[in-house]
Amino acid sequence: MPEIERKFKVETLPRDLLGPGSEIRQGYLSLEPVEIRLRARDDARELTVKSLGGLRRVEVALPLTPEQFDELWPLVTAFVEKSRHLVELADAVAEVDVYGGTLSELIVVEVEFASEEEAASFAPPDWFGEEITEDNRFRNAALALAGKPPA
Amino acid sequence: MPEIERKFKVETLPRDLLGPGSEIRQGYLSLEPVEIRLRARDDARELTVKSLGGLRRVEVALPLTPEQFDELWPLVTAFVEKSRHLVELADAVAEVDVYGGTLSELIVVEVEFASEEEAASFAPPDWFGEEITEDNRFRNAALALAGKPPA
């Protein structure tokens, strides 16, 4: 099921909006032609296989034990760390990702919609910056590999 | 735990030795730097992540449901099919792999040992052919990608 999402940079984060976040660490065992990702989110661990293109997109997530995750993590060639915060908007829930490590100072917000119409009529709050929905340089795999795009 | 194995070609298979075999189909989502393999063996399905080199070899196998396997299989770029037969030898158990598809007529036998000494003192039966333990062209991933090596 394809996700309908819009994605924006955040230049000035309204920190009072943010409750406690989830700590996410995700790294890549393969980037192409199939993306194979390890992800630790708080206490949960998983391996996800994602196809990148093609008519029918595939995504399968497999749970990992902490031991399996720790055994596989050294095989990762590129990774990102971020904390994820949910923010209630008037008509949607935003996911704010505050990146850490070499990407620190990068903040991105994503909003998911139920339909194309809903996505089109969405009015971003003031604190949303430049829209980057179509900018592949802000995909996690690209950030992990190439770092933060120049402003 | 590294496996201690010796591997041989089989030119003339003593078919009366073989009982019914397991049907194995394995394909690769990634070959390098990390090998990520899907395998169906009879009714079991799994995804295995294997490091190829390095001091410490890593291998993690994750069970898949038939649905997950079927969703992922189209992402495979290279695969092999074979039937595997166990054969009791005087002092060991041999695994005979009879390849199918484009590799048909290739038959390989592998014997696993508990120690280097046991491996060194193993006397191959008459029907074992050329030893290919060190010949990387006979690894499954290589066979999947490049086909049967010339005789």
PDB file of C-alpha atoms in Angstrom, chain A residues 77-147:
ATOM      1  CA  THR A  77      27.737   0.528   5.495  1.00  0.00           C
ATOM      2  CA  ALA A  78      25.770   3.716   6.181  1.00  0.00           C
ATOM      3  CA  PHE A  79      23.369   4.755   8.913  1.00  0.00           C
ATOM      4  CA  VAL A  80      21.353   7.618  10.408  1.00  0.00           C
ATOM      5  CA  GLU A  81      20.294   8.373  13.962  1.00  0.00           C
ATOM      6  CA  LYS A  82      17.314  10.504  14.787  1.00  0.00           C
ATOM      7  CA  SER A  83      14.674  11.084  17.393  1.00  0.00           C
ATOM      8  CA  ARG A  84      11.087  11.041  16.231  1.00  0.00           C
ATOM      9  CA  HIS A  85       8.365  13.162  17.833  1.00  0.00           C
ATOM     10  CA  LEU A  86       4.665  13.086  17.101  1.00  0.00           C
ATOM     11  CA  VAL A  87       2.967  16.482  16.921  1.00  0.00           C
ATOM     12  CA  GLU A  88      -0.816  16.921  16.737  1.00  0.00           C
ATOM     13  CA  LEU A  89      -1.833  19.415  14.085  1.00  0.00           C
ATOM     14  CA  ALA A  90      -5.366  20.749  13.578  1.00  0.00           C
ATOM     15  CA  ASP A  91      -6.250  18.072  11.019  1.00  0.00           C
ATOM     16  CA  ALA A  92      -3.357  15.596  11.005  1.00  0.00           C
ATOM     17  CA  VAL A  93      -0.456  14.162  12.976  1.00  0.00           C
ATOM     18  CA  ALA A  94       3.038  15.263  12.029  1.00  0.00           C
ATOM     19  CA  GLU A  95       6.165  13.179  12.556  1.00  0.00           C
ATOM     20  CA  VAL A  96       9.141  15.387  13.369  1.00  0.00           C
ATOM     21  CA  ASP A  97      12.554  13.757  12.866  1.00  0.00           C
ATOM     22  CA  VAL A  98      15.464  15.450  14.621  1.00  0.00           C
ATOM     23  CA  TYR A  99      18.643  13.962  13.181  1.00  0.00           C
ATOM     24  CA  GLY A 100      21.756  13.339  15.259  1.00  0.00           C
ATOM     25  CA  GLY A 101      25.388  12.466  14.628  1.00  0.00           C
ATOM     26  CA  THR A 102      26.894  14.000  11.505  1.00  0.00           C
ATOM     27  CA  LEU A 103      23.408  15.132  10.422  1.00  0.00           C
ATOM     28  CA  SER A 104      22.658  17.116  13.542  1.00  0.00           C
ATOM     29  CA  GLU A 105      20.778  20.349  12.959  1.00  0.00           C
ATOM     30  CA  LEU A 106      18.745  18.657  10.262  1.00  0.00           C
ATOM     31  CA  ILE A 107      15.067  18.545  11.174  1.00  0.00           C
ATOM     32  CA  VAL A 108      12.403  17.152   8.876  1.00  0.00           C
ATOM     33  CA  VAL A 109       8.646  16.857   9.307  1.00  0.00           C
ATOM     34  CA  GLU A 110       6.374  14.391   7.537  1.00  0.00           C
ATOM     35  CA  VAL A 111       2.611  14.233   7.378  1.00  0.00           C
ATOM     36  CA  GLU A 112       0.711  11.221   6.119  1.00  0.00           C
ATOM     37  CA  PHE A 113      -2.677  11.520   4.420  1.00  0.00           C
ATOM     38  CA  ALA A 114      -5.547   9.208   3.649  1.00  0.00           C
ATOM     39  CA  SER A 115      -5.996  10.499   0.092  1.00  0.00           C
ATOM     40  CA  GLU A 116      -4.408  12.620  -2.625  1.00  0.00           C
ATOM     41  CA  GLU A 117      -7.129  15.239  -2.096  1.00  0.00           C
ATOM     42  CA  GLU A 118      -6.353  15.523   1.584  1.00  0.00           C
ATOM     43  CA  ALA A 119      -2.654  15.870   0.779  1.00  0.00           C
ATOM     44  CA  ALA A 120      -3.314  18.621  -1.763  1.00  0.00           C
ATOM     45  CA  SER A 121      -5.536  20.656   0.540  1.00  0.00           C
ATOM     46  CA  PHE A 122      -3.198  20.451   3.538  1.00  0.00           C
ATOM     47  CA  ALA A 123      -2.159  23.881   4.845  1.00  0.00           C
ATOM     48  CA  PRO A 124       1.307  23.615   6.434  1.00  0.00           C
ATOM     49  CA  PRO A 125       1.679  25.446   9.775  1.00  0.00           C
ATOM     50  CA  ASP A 126       4.038  28.449   9.995  1.00  0.00           C
ATOM     51  CA  TRP A 127       6.898  26.441  11.402  1.00  0.00           C
ATOM     52  CA  PHE A 128       7.054  24.134   8.373  1.00  0.00           C
ATOM     53  CA  GLY A 129       9.870  25.188   6.003  1.00  0.00           C
ATOM     54  CA  GLU A 130      10.644  24.316   2.409  1.00  0.00           C
ATOM     55  CA  GLU A 131       8.749  21.345   1.003  1.00  0.00           C
ATOM     56  CA  ILE A 132      11.048  18.410   0.144  1.00  0.00           C
ATOM     57  CA  THR A 133       8.506  15.708  -0.704  1.00  0.00           C
ATOM     58  CA  GLU A 134      10.092  15.060  -4.100  1.00  0.00           C
ATOM     59  CA  ASP A 135      13.705  15.686  -3.069  1.00  0.00           C
ATOM     60  CA  ASN A 136      15.368  12.284  -2.954  1.00  0.00           C
ATOM     61  CA  ARG A 137      18.421  13.730  -1.209  1.00  0.00           C
ATOM     62  CA  PHE A 138      16.334  13.754   1.974  1.00  0.00           C
ATOM     63  CA  ARG A 139      15.487  10.060   1.869  1.00  0.00           C
ATOM     64  CA  ASN A 140      17.058   8.346   4.877  1.00  0.00           C
ATOM     65  CA  ALA A 141      19.196   6.092   2.699  1.00  0.00           C
ATOM     66  CA  ALA A 142      20.535   9.118   0.800  1.00  0.00           C
ATOM     67  CA  LEU A 143      21.210  11.037   4.016  1.00  0.00           C
ATOM     68  CA  ALA A 144      23.016   8.000   5.422  1.00  0.00           C
ATOM     69  CA  LEU A 145      25.194   7.714   2.342  1.00  0.00           C
ATOM     70  CA  ALA A 146      25.801  11.304   1.287  1.00  0.00           C
ATOM     71  CA  GLY A 147      25.108  13.389   4.403  1.00  0.00           C
TER      72      GLY A 147
END
